[in-house]
Amino acid sequence: LLHIDDFNNKSFEIIKNKIGYPCVLKSIEDVQPPEKIFDEDALKDRVKDLLQKEQSVFVEKFIHGADATVPVFIDDIGIQKIFVMSYSKAIDDKLKGFEDSYILEFSENQKNKILDYAKKIVEKFDLKGLIRIDVVVENEKIFVLEVNCVIVSGNVGDQYNVLFLKSGFNRASCIVDYALKKFYKVQFERLEKHLYIKKNSNFTTIN
C-alpha cells in the first residue's frame, strides 16, 4: 500500500524484494483499471500518475493462473446462492499488460475447493448481502485477490453479465430482497413477476 505522503525509493526496494516483477498496480478507489507492470521505472511513473488522482494505491504480486469469480448471496439465515464463474476481468476489459490471461473450465473438485474458500471468507468476516469474491487458481493453489461487498447489477453487454444471466443468478433481486429484509423488516414472497409484501412494520409510511 503506497500513500501519497510517504512513498519513496525504499518503498520500491521493498516491492522488488517482496513482490517482484511483473506486479499489479491497483487503484483503491477504482479511478482506473488494474494494470500489470513489468519493471521498476514503469511502476514509479504509473504510481506517481495515479497518486495525483487518489491518496493511496495498491501494488500486489502477479499470479499467473486461471481467473474466477464467486458471487455469494448471504442473509441472516445463511448462504442462499453461490456458484463459481470462470471469468477474467483482464480478458473481458482488455486490461493493459494482461494479454496472457486465461480462464479454465474447473473440475468439480476445483469448484468445491473454491466454494469452500468463499464460504469461509463470508462466515469469518460476517459478510451479508450480495458479495463477489475474485480468485486466481495457479496449479492447485487458490489465491483470493479481492472481496467486494458492493457489486453492480446492470445488465450491460459484457461477458460478466452474460454469465450471470445464463446462471439464473438475479443480482438485482438479491440486492432488493436483502435491503427490504435488513432495513425495512419487510416480510414478503416473490411470485413469478411480482414482489408481494405480506406483512411489514413501517414500510407503508415511506413515500
mmCIF file with all atom_site columns, C-alpha atoms in Angstrom, residues 66-146:
data_model
loop_
_atom_site.group_PDB
_atom_site.id
_atom_site.type_symbol
_atom_site.label_atom_id
_atom_site.label_alt_id
_atom_site.label_comp_id
_atom_site.label_asym_id
_atom_site.label_entity_id
_atom_site.label_seq_id
_atom_site.pdbx_PDB_ins_code
_atom_site.Cartn_x
_atom_site.Cartn_y
_atom_site.Cartn_z
_atom_site.occupancy
_atom_site.B_iso_or_equiv
_atom_site.pdbx_formal_charge
_atom_site.auth_seq_id
_atom_site.auth_comp_id
_atom_site.auth_asym_id
_atom_site.auth_atom_id
_atom_site.pdbx_PDB_model_num
ATOM 1  C CA . ALA A 1 66  ? -6.862  -19.037 -14.138 1.00 0.00 ? 66  ALA A CA 1
ATOM 2  C CA . ASP A 1 67  ? -9.253  -16.280 -13.076 1.00 0.00 ? 67  ASP A CA 1
ATOM 3  C CA . ALA A 1 68  ? -12.604 -16.934 -11.437 1.00 0.00 ? 68  ALA A CA 1
ATOM 4  C CA . THR A 1 69  ? -15.324 -15.035 -9.594  1.00 0.00 ? 69  THR A CA 1
ATOM 5  C CA . VAL A 1 70  ? -17.603 -16.373 -6.867  1.00 0.00 ? 70  VAL A CA 1
ATOM 6  C CA . PRO A 1 71  ? -20.896 -14.491 -6.385  1.00 0.00 ? 71  PRO A CA 1
ATOM 7  C CA . VAL A 1 72  ? -22.410 -15.131 -2.957  1.00 0.00 ? 72  VAL A CA 1
ATOM 8  C CA . PHE A 1 73  ? -25.807 -14.076 -1.643  1.00 0.00 ? 73  PHE A CA 1
ATOM 9  C CA . ILE A 1 74  ? -25.955 -14.467 2.126   1.00 0.00 ? 74  ILE A CA 1
ATOM 10 C CA . ASP A 1 75  ? -28.582 -13.219 4.571   1.00 0.00 ? 75  ASP A CA 1
ATOM 11 C CA . ASP A 1 76  ? -29.160 -13.684 8.305   1.00 0.00 ? 76  ASP A CA 1
ATOM 12 C CA . ILE A 1 77  ? -30.277 -17.287 7.706   1.00 0.00 ? 77  ILE A CA 1
ATOM 13 C CA . GLY A 1 78  ? -27.200 -18.312 5.727   1.00 0.00 ? 78  GLY A CA 1
ATOM 14 C CA . ILE A 1 79  ? -25.878 -18.636 2.172   1.00 0.00 ? 79  ILE A CA 1
ATOM 15 C CA . GLN A 1 80  ? -28.791 -18.633 -0.259  1.00 0.00 ? 80  GLN A CA 1
ATOM 16 C CA . LYS A 1 81  ? -26.952 -18.603 -3.587  1.00 0.00 ? 81  LYS A CA 1
ATOM 17 C CA . ILE A 1 82  ? -23.338 -19.265 -4.558  1.00 0.00 ? 82  ILE A CA 1
ATOM 18 C CA . PHE A 1 83  ? -21.540 -20.510 -7.654  1.00 0.00 ? 83  PHE A CA 1
ATOM 19 C CA . VAL A 1 84  ? -18.136 -20.444 -9.362  1.00 0.00 ? 84  VAL A CA 1
ATOM 20 C CA . MET A 1 85  ? -17.930 -18.353 -12.511 1.00 0.00 ? 85  MET A CA 1
ATOM 21 C CA . SER A 1 86  ? -14.933 -18.890 -14.833 1.00 0.00 ? 86  SER A CA 1
ATOM 22 C CA . TYR A 1 87  ? -14.414 -15.257 -15.711 1.00 0.00 ? 87  TYR A CA 1
ATOM 23 C CA . SER A 1 88  ? -11.463 -12.945 -16.325 1.00 0.00 ? 88  SER A CA 1
ATOM 24 C CA . LYS A 1 89  ? -11.901 -9.191  -15.992 1.00 0.00 ? 89  LYS A CA 1
ATOM 25 C CA . ALA A 1 90  ? -8.486  -8.830  -17.622 1.00 0.00 ? 90  ALA A CA 1
ATOM 26 C CA . ILE A 1 91  ? -9.715  -10.586 -20.771 1.00 0.00 ? 91  ILE A CA 1
ATOM 27 C CA . ASP A 1 92  ? -13.192 -9.054  -20.793 1.00 0.00 ? 92  ASP A CA 1
ATOM 28 C CA . ASP A 1 93  ? -11.961 -5.482  -20.277 1.00 0.00 ? 93  ASP A CA 1
ATOM 29 C CA . LYS A 1 94  ? -8.688  -5.937  -22.222 1.00 0.00 ? 94  LYS A CA 1
ATOM 30 C CA . LEU A 1 95  ? -6.622  -4.714  -19.272 1.00 0.00 ? 95  LEU A CA 1
ATOM 31 C CA . LYS A 1 96  ? -3.156  -3.360  -20.057 1.00 0.00 ? 96  LYS A CA 1
ATOM 32 C CA . GLY A 1 97  ? -0.374  -5.915  -19.610 1.00 0.00 ? 97  GLY A CA 1
ATOM 33 C CA . PHE A 1 98  ? -2.699  -8.895  -19.091 1.00 0.00 ? 98  PHE A CA 1
ATOM 34 C CA . GLU A 1 99  ? -2.620  -10.228 -22.636 1.00 0.00 ? 99  GLU A CA 1
ATOM 35 C CA . ASP A 1 100 ? -1.597  -13.708 -21.434 1.00 0.00 ? 100 ASP A CA 1
ATOM 36 C CA . SER A 1 101 ? -4.553  -14.087 -19.041 1.00 0.00 ? 101 SER A CA 1
ATOM 37 C CA . TYR A 1 102 ? -6.710  -17.200 -19.338 1.00 0.00 ? 102 TYR A CA 1
ATOM 38 C CA . ILE A 1 103 ? -9.718  -18.977 -17.874 1.00 0.00 ? 103 ILE A CA 1
ATOM 39 C CA . LEU A 1 104 ? -10.447 -22.660 -17.321 1.00 0.00 ? 104 LEU A CA 1
ATOM 40 C CA . GLU A 1 105 ? -13.451 -24.900 -17.014 1.00 0.00 ? 105 GLU A CA 1
ATOM 41 C CA . PHE A 1 106 ? -12.772 -26.077 -13.478 1.00 0.00 ? 106 PHE A CA 1
ATOM 42 C CA . SER A 1 107 ? -13.304 -29.654 -12.372 1.00 0.00 ? 107 SER A CA 1
ATOM 43 C CA . GLU A 1 108 ? -15.929 -30.353 -9.714  1.00 0.00 ? 108 GLU A CA 1
ATOM 44 C CA . ASN A 1 109 ? -13.134 -30.892 -7.201  1.00 0.00 ? 109 ASN A CA 1
ATOM 45 C CA . GLN A 1 110 ? -11.601 -27.491 -8.021  1.00 0.00 ? 110 GLN A CA 1
ATOM 46 C CA . LYS A 1 111 ? -15.003 -25.804 -7.852  1.00 0.00 ? 111 LYS A CA 1
ATOM 47 C CA . ASN A 1 112 ? -15.679 -27.329 -4.441  1.00 0.00 ? 112 ASN A CA 1
ATOM 48 C CA . LYS A 1 113 ? -12.316 -26.076 -3.140  1.00 0.00 ? 113 LYS A CA 1
ATOM 49 C CA . ILE A 1 114 ? -13.050 -22.567 -4.423  1.00 0.00 ? 114 ILE A CA 1
ATOM 50 C CA . LEU A 1 115 ? -16.537 -22.630 -2.892  1.00 0.00 ? 115 LEU A CA 1
ATOM 51 C CA . ASP A 1 116 ? -15.095 -23.753 0.454   1.00 0.00 ? 116 ASP A CA 1
ATOM 52 C CA . TYR A 1 117 ? -12.734 -20.764 0.434   1.00 0.00 ? 117 TYR A CA 1
ATOM 53 C CA . ALA A 1 118 ? -15.598 -18.402 -0.394  1.00 0.00 ? 118 ALA A CA 1
ATOM 54 C CA . LYS A 1 119 ? -17.835 -19.805 2.355   1.00 0.00 ? 119 LYS A CA 1
ATOM 55 C CA . LYS A 1 120 ? -15.065 -19.457 4.943   1.00 0.00 ? 120 LYS A CA 1
ATOM 56 C CA . ILE A 1 121 ? -14.494 -15.828 3.947   1.00 0.00 ? 121 ILE A CA 1
ATOM 57 C CA . VAL A 1 122 ? -18.118 -14.680 4.212   1.00 0.00 ? 122 VAL A CA 1
ATOM 58 C CA . GLU A 1 123 ? -18.559 -16.514 7.512   1.00 0.00 ? 123 GLU A CA 1
ATOM 59 C CA . LYS A 1 124 ? -15.241 -15.390 9.038   1.00 0.00 ? 124 LYS A CA 1
ATOM 60 C CA . PHE A 1 125 ? -15.892 -11.726 8.296   1.00 0.00 ? 125 PHE A CA 1
ATOM 61 C CA . ASP A 1 126 ? -19.656 -11.978 8.927   1.00 0.00 ? 126 ASP A CA 1
ATOM 62 C CA . LEU A 1 127 ? -20.460 -10.544 5.495   1.00 0.00 ? 127 LEU A CA 1
ATOM 63 C CA . LYS A 1 128 ? -24.086 -10.077 4.460   1.00 0.00 ? 128 LYS A CA 1
ATOM 64 C CA . GLY A 1 129 ? -25.921 -9.269  1.263   1.00 0.00 ? 129 GLY A CA 1
ATOM 65 C CA . LEU A 1 130 ? -24.589 -9.709  -2.263  1.00 0.00 ? 130 LEU A CA 1
ATOM 66 C CA . ILE A 1 131 ? -20.827 -10.401 -2.265  1.00 0.00 ? 131 ILE A CA 1
ATOM 67 C CA . ARG A 1 132 ? -18.313 -11.080 -5.032  1.00 0.00 ? 132 ARG A CA 1
ATOM 68 C CA . ILE A 1 133 ? -15.033 -12.854 -4.343  1.00 0.00 ? 133 ILE A CA 1
ATOM 69 C CA . ASP A 1 134 ? -12.327 -12.797 -7.031  1.00 0.00 ? 134 ASP A CA 1
ATOM 70 C CA . VAL A 1 135 ? -9.788  -15.620 -7.051  1.00 0.00 ? 135 VAL A CA 1
ATOM 71 C CA . VAL A 1 136 ? -6.983  -16.909 -9.231  1.00 0.00 ? 136 VAL A CA 1
ATOM 72 C CA . VAL A 1 137 ? -6.063  -20.593 -9.376  1.00 0.00 ? 137 VAL A CA 1
ATOM 73 C CA . GLU A 1 138 ? -2.407  -21.414 -10.061 1.00 0.00 ? 138 GLU A CA 1
ATOM 74 C CA . ASN A 1 139 ? -1.937  -25.154 -10.440 1.00 0.00 ? 139 ASN A CA 1
ATOM 75 C CA . GLU A 1 140 ? -3.847  -26.407 -7.372  1.00 0.00 ? 140 GLU A CA 1
ATOM 76 C CA . LYS A 1 141 ? -3.306  -23.287 -5.242  1.00 0.00 ? 141 LYS A CA 1
ATOM 77 C CA . ILE A 1 142 ? -6.181  -20.845 -4.756  1.00 0.00 ? 142 ILE A CA 1
ATOM 78 C CA . PHE A 1 143 ? -5.380  -17.176 -4.156  1.00 0.00 ? 143 PHE A CA 1
ATOM 79 C CA . VAL A 1 144 ? -8.064  -14.717 -3.040  1.00 0.00 ? 144 VAL A CA 1
ATOM 80 C CA . LEU A 1 145 ? -7.484  -11.418 -4.825  1.00 0.00 ? 145 LEU A CA 1
ATOM 81 C CA . GLU A 1 146 ? -10.420 -9.320  -3.720  1.00 0.00 ? 146 GLU A CA 1
#
